[in-house]
Coordinates of C-alpha atoms in Angstrom, one line a residue:
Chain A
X27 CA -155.0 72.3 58.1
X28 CA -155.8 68.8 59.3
X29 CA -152.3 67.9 58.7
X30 CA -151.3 71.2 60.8
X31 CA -153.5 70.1 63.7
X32 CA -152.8 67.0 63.7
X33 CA -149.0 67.8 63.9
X34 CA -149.9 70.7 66.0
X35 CA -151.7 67.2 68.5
X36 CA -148.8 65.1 68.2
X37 CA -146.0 67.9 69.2
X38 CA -148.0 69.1 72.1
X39 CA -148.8 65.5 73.5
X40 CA -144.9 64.2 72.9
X41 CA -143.7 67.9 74.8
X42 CA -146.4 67.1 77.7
X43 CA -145.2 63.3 77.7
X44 CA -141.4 64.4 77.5
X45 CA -142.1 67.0 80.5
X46 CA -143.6 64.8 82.6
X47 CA -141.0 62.5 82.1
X48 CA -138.5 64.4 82.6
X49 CA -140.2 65.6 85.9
X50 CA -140.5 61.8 87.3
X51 CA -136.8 61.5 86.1
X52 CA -135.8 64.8 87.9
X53 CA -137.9 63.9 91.3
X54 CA -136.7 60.0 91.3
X55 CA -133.0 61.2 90.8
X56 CA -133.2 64.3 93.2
X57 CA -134.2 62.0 96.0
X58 CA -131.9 59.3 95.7
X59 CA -129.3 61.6 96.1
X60 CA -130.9 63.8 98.9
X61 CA -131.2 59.8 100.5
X62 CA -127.8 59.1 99.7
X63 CA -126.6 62.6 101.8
X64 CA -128.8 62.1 104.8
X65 CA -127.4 58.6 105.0
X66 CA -123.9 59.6 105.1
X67 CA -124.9 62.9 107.4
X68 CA -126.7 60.2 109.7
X69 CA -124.4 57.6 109.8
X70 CA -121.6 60.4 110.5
X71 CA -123.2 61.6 113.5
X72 CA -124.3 57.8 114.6
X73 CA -121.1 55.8 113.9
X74 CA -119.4 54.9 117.1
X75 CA -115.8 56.5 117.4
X76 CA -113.2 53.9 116.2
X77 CA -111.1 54.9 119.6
X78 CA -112.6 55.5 123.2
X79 CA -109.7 57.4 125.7
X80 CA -111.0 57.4 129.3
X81 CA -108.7 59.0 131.9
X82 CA -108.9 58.4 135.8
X83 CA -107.0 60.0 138.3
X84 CA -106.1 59.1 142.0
X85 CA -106.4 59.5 145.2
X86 CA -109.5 58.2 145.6
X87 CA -110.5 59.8 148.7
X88 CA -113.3 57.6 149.2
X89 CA -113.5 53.9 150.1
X90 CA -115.4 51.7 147.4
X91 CA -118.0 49.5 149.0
X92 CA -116.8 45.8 149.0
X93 CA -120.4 44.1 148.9
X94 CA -121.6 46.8 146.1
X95 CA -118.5 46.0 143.6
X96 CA -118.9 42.2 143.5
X97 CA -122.3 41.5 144.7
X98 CA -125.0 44.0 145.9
X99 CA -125.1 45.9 149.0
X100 CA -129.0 46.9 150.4
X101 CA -127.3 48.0 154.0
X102 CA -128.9 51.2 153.7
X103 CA -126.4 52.4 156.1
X104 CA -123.8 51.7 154.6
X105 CA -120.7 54.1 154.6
X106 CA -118.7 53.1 151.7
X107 CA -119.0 54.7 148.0
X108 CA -121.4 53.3 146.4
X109 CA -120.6 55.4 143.2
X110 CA -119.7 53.5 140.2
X111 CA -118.0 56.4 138.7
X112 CA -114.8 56.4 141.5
X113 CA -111.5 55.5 139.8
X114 CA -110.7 52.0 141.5
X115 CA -114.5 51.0 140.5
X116 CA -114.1 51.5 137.2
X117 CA -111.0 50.0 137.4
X118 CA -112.2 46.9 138.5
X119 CA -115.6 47.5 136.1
X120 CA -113.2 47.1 133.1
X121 CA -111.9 44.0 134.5
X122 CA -115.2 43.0 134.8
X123 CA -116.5 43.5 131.3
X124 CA -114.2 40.7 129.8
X125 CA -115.4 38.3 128.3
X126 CA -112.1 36.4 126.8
X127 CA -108.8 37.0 127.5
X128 CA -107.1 39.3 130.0
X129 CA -102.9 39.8 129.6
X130 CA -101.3 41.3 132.8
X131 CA -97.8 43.1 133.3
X132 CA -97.5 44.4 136.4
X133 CA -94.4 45.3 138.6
X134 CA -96.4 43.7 141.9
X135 CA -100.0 42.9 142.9
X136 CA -101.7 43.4 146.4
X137 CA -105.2 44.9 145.2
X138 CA -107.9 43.2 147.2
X139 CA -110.1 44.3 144.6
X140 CA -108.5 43.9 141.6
X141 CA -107.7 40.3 142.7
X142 CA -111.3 39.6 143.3
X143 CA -112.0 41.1 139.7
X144 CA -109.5 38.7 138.4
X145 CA -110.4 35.5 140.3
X146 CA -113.7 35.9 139.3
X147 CA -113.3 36.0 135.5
X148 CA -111.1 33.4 135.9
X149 CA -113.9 31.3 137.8
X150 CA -116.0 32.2 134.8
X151 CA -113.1 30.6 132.1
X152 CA -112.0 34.0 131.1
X153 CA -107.8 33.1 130.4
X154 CA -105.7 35.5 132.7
X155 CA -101.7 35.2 131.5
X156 CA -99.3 37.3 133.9
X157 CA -95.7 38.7 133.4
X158 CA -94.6 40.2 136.8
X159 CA -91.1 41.9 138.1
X160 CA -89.0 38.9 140.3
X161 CA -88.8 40.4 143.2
X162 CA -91.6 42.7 143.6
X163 CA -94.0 39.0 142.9
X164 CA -92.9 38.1 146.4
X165 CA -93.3 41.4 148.3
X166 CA -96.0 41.7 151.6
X167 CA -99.5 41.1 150.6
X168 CA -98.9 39.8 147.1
X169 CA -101.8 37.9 145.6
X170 CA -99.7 35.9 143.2
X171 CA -100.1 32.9 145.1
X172 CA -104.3 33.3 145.1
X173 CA -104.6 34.1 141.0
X174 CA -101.8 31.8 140.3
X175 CA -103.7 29.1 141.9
X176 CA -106.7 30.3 140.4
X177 CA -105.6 28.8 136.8
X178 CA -103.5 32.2 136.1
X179 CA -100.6 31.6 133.8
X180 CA -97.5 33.5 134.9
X181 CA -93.9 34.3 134.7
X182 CA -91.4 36.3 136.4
X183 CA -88.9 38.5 134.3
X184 CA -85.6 37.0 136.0
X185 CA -83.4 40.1 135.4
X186 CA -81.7 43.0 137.5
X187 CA -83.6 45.6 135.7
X188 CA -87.3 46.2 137.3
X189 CA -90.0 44.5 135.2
X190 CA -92.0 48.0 135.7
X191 CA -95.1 47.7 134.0
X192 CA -98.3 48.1 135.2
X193 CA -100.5 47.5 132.0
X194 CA -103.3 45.2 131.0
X195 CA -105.1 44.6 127.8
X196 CA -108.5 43.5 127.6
X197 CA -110.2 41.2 125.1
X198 CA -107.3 42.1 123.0
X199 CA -109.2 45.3 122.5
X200 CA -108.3 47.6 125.6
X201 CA -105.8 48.4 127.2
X202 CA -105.2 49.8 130.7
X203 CA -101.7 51.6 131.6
X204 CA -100.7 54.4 133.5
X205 CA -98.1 55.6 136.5
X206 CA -100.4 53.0 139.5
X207 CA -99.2 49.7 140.4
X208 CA -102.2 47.7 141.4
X209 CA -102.2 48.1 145.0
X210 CA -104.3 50.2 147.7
X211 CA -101.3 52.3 148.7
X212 CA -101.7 53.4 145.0
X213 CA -105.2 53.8 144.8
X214 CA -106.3 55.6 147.7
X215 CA -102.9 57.0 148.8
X216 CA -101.0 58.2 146.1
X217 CA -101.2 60.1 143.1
X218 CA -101.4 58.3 140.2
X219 CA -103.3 58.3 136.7
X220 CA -104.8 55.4 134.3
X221 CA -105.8 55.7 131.0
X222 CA -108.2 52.9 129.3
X223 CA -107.4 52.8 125.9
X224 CA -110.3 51.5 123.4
X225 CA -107.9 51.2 120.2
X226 CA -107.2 48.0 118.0
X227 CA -103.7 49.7 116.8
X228 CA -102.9 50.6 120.7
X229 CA -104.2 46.9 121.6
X230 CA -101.8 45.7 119.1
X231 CA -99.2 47.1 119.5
X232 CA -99.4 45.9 123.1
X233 CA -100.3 42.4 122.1
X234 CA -97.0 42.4 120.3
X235 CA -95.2 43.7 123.1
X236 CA -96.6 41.0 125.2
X237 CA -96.0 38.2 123.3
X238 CA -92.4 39.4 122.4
X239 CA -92.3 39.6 126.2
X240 CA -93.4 36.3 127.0
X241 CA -90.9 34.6 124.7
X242 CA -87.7 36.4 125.7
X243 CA -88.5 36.0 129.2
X244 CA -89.4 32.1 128.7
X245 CA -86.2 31.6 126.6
X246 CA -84.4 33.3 129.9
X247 CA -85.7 31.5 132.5
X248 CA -85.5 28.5 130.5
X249 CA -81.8 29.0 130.0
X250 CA -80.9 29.4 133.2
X251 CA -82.5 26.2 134.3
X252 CA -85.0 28.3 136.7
X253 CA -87.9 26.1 137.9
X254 CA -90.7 28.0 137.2
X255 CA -92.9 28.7 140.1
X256 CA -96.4 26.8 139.4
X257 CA -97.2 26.5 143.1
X258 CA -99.7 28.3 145.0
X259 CA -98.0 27.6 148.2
X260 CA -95.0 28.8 146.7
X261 CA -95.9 32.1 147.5
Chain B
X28 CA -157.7 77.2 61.7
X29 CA -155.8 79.8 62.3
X30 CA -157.0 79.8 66.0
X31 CA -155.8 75.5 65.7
X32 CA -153.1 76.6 64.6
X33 CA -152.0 79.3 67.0
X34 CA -153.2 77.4 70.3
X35 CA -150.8 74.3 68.4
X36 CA -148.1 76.6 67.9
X37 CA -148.2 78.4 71.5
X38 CA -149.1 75.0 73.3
X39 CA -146.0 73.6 71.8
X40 CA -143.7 76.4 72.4
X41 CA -144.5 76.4 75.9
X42 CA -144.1 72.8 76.4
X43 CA -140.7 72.9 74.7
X44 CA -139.8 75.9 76.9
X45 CA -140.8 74.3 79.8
X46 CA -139.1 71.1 79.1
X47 CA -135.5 72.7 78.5
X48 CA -136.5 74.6 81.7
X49 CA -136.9 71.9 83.6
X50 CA -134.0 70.1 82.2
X51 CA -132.1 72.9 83.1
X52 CA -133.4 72.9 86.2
X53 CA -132.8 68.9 87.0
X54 CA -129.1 69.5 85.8
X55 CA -128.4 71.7 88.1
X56 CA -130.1 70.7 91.2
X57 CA -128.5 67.0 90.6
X58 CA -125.2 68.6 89.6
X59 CA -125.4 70.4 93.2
X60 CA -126.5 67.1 94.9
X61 CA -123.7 65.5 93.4
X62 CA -120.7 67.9 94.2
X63 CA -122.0 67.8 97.8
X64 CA -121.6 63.6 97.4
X65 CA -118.4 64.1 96.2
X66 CA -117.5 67.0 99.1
X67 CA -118.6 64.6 101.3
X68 CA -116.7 61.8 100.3
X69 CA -113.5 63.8 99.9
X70 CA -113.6 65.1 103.4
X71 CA -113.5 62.3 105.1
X72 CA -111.2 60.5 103.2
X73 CA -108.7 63.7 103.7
X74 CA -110.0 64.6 107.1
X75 CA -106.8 64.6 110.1
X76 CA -107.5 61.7 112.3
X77 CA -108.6 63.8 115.6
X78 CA -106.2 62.0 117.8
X79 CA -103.1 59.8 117.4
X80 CA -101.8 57.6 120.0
X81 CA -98.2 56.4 119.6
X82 CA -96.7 53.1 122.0
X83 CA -93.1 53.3 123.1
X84 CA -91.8 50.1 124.8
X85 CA -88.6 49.7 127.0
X86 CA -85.9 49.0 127.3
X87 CA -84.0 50.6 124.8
X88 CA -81.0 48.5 124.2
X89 CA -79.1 51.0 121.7
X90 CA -77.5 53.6 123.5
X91 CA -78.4 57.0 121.8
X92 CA -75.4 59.3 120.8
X93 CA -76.0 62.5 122.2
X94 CA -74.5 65.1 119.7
X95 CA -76.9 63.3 117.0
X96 CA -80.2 64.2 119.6
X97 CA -78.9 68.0 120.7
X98 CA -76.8 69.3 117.6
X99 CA -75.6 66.7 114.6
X100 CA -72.9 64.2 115.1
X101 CA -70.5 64.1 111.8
X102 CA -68.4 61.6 113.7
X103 CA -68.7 58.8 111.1
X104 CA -66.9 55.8 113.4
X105 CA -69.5 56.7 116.1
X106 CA -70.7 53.7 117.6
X107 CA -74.3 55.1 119.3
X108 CA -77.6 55.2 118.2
X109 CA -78.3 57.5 115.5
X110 CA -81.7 56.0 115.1
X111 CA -84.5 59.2 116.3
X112 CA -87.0 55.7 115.9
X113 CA -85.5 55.0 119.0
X114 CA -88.0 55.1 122.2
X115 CA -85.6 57.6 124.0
X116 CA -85.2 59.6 120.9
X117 CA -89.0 59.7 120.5
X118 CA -89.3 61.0 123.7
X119 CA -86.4 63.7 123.0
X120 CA -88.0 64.9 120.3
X121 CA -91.5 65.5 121.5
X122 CA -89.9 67.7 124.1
X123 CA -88.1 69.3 121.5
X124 CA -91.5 69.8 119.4
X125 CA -93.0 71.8 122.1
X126 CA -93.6 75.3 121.0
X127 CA -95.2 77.7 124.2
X128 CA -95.8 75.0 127.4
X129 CA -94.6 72.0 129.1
X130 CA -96.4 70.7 132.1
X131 CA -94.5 68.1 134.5
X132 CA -96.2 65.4 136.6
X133 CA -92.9 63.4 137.9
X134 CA -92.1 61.0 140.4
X135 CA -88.2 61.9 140.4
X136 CA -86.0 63.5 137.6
X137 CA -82.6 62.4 136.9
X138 CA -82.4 61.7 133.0
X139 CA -79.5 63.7 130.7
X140 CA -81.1 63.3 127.8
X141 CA -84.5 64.4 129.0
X142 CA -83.1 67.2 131.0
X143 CA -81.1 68.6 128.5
X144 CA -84.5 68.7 126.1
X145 CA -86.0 70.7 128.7
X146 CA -83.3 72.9 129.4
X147 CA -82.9 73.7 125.8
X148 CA -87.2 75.1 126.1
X149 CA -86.7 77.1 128.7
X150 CA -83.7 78.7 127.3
X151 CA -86.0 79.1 124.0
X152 CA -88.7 81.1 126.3
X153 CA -91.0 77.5 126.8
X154 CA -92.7 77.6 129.8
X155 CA -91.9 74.5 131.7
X156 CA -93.6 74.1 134.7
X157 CA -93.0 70.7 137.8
X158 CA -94.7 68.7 140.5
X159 CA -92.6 66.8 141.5
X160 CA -92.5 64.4 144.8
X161 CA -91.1 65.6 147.9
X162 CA -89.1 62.9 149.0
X163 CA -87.4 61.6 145.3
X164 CA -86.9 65.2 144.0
X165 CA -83.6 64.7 146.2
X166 CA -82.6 61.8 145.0
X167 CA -79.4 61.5 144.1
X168 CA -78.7 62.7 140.1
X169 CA -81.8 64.8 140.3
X170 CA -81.8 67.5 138.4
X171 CA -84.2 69.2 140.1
X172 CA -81.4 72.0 140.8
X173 CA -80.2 72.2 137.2
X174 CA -83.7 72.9 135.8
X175 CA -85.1 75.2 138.5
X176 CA -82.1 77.2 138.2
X177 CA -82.9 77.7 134.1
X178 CA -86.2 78.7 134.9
X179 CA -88.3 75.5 135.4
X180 CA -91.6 76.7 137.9
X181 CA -92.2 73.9 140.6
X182 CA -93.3 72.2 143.7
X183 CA -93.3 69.0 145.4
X184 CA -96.2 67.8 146.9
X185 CA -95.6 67.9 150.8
X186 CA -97.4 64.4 151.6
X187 CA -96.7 60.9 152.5
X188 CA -98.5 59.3 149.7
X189 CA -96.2 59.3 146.7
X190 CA -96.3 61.3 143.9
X191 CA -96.4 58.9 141.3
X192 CA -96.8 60.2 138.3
X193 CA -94.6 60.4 135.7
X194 CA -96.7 62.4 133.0
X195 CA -96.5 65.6 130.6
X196 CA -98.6 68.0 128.9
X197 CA -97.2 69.2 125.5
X198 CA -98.8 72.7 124.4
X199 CA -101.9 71.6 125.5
X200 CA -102.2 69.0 122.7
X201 CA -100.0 65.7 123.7
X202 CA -100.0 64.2 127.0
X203 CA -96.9 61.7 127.7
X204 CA -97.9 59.0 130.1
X205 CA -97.0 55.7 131.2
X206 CA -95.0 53.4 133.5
X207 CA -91.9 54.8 133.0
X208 CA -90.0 57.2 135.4
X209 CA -87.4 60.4 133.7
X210 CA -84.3 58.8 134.7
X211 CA -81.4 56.7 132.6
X212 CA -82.3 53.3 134.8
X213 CA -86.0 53.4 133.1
X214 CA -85.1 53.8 129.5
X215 CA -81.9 51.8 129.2
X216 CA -82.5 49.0 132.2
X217 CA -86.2 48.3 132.9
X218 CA -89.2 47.0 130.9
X219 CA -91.1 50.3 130.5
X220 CA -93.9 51.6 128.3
X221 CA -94.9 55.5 127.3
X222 CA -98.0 56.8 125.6
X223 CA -98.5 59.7 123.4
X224 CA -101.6 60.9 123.1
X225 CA -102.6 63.4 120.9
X226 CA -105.8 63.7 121.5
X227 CA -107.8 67.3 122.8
X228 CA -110.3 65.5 125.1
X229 CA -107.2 63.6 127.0
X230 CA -105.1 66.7 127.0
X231 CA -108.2 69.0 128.4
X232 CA -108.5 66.2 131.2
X233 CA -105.0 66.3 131.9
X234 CA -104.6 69.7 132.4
X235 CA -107.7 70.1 134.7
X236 CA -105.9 67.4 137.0
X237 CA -102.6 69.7 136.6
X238 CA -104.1 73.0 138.0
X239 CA -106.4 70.9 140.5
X240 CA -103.1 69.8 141.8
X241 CA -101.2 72.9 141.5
X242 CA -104.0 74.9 143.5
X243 CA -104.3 72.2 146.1
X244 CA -100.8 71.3 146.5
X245 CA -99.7 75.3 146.8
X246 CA -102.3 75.4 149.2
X247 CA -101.0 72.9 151.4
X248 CA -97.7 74.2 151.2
X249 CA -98.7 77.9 152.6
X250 CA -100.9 76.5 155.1
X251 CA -97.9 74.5 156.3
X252 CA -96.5 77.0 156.5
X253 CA -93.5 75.0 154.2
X254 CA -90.9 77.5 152.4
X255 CA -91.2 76.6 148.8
X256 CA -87.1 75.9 147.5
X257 CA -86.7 77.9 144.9
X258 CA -83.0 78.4 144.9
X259 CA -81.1 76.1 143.0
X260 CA -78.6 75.5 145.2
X261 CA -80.6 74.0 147.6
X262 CA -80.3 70.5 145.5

């Protein structure tokens, strides 16, 4: 009998011990998975998209304030946008942002205000390289003269074919291309369309591009014995 | 003792039962955590990227053979391009992808290659629809005439500004954008780059801009009172 109880003792306690083991067991593993899931389910609908697409499209019928893009404007009457959303403000906004490098291609350049953009960043020590079409580098209004004096870095393509570009990359991160050259007649008169690309693959596949670009078109120019135009007054 | 003995044996039952029924119980619900891990896990390692953005760069300096883009060239001494890697090519074939719509921004049409791609559609029951500018539709090699005639919707844009763009919408999906303009001068003689973006946030953009455009630029026409060509042989 005491042997009986006693076993009967013993079996109950290890059952009780083994259950509630088991329980602690069951609870500690249950969570750590449940954890595990909301972490993935959070960091799912918190990670940041690996790519960013941002389309603008012109005309922009309205007239971006001068004073409010590159300064501050408190003229309360002031008639110009002051809406940071407009096209050619976010145009220059993304110009704005960098904080390194900035690689131009452009067909021609008379933008008032995406010169301004660019002669500030490079006033700030940002590096500003520039590949732009022959001909079109020397047309009415062209700002080459102001960056290039500036401290941009620039060639000309030197061939018949039009150097047609009109693409930037950002920080070697972003890049900006589309249908507009960067002048007014494009922003506020024609129809045109941008896209800002946030995409390292797109960025460098560009960067490639670029410096492929920059090579053949040094290798030309030095070839051919042309002086390359470093002068400000040159233009 | 016998009562000992029962309450032993009963206590212990129960304590068994309830341990393989919560063992059972832990095996399943960490099974169930676990296959929802692992469901997790394989998801996103399978999942479609939700947008892909392809780069083409000009100029192309192989010339494409033709019967290899619109049928299948046998000729084995042929001395063109039978490479579809080929920027033109790419952009041949995307055309030639294009299942119910194709919706045309351009600044002037006078390409073969790009022509034919769209005249092959509309023959196929594509819907191909085109704003095009007013003054370069007439430019000389358009084929404004040739693709109208087949079927191709479209109207120019009646104003001074031009109409730069030089974009498409593919079935909704793909937009085609970039620098370069339809005709042979771009692909084979300028330095030109295209995007294709697949990507449903772009295209939606895209094709708000296209029926903004459509609605305002019909619009203008009536209220100018401007007879829309619609006769091929008017180009």
């Amino acid at each position: 009998m005491g042997d009986s109880i006693n076993f009967a003792t013993v079996t109950t306690t290890l059952a009780t011990v083994a259950t509630v083991a088991l329980y602690f067991v069951h609870k500690r593993e249950t969570s750590k998975l449940r954890d595990a899931l909301a972490l993935q389910r959070y960091r799912r609908a918190h990670s940041k998209p690996s790519f960013e697409i941002e389309t603008l499209f012109f005309p922009d019928k309205r007239i971006i304030c001068w004073n409010f893009l590159f300064s501050k404007c408190r003229d309360e009457s002031c008639g110009y946008c002051h809406d940071c959303e407009a096209p050619l403000a976010r145009l220059v906004k993304t110009l704005q942002n960098a904080k390194r490098s900035i690689d131009l291609a452009l067909f021609e350049i008379t933008s008032e205000e995406l010169t301004q953009a660019l002669l500030d960043k490079l006033k700030e020590g940002v590096r500003v390289r520039l590949i732009i079409d022959s001909e079109y580098m020397m047309t009415t209004g062209s700002k080459l003269g102001k960056i290039s004096s500036a401290g941009c870095e620039f060639i000309h393509d030197h061939t018949h074919g039009l150097f047609h570009h009109k693409f930037a990359i950002v920080d070697s991160q972003l890049v900006i291309s589309g249908s507009m050259n960067w002048t007014r007649q494009a922003a506020i008169g024609n129809y045109e369309n941008v896209l800002l690309v946030k995409d390292k693959n797109t960025a460098l596949d560009f960067e490639k591009e670029y410096a492929k670009m920059w090579e053949e078109i040094t290798d030309r120019l030095k070839s051919a014995n042309e002086k390359l135009p470093d002068q400000a007054a040159e233009f």
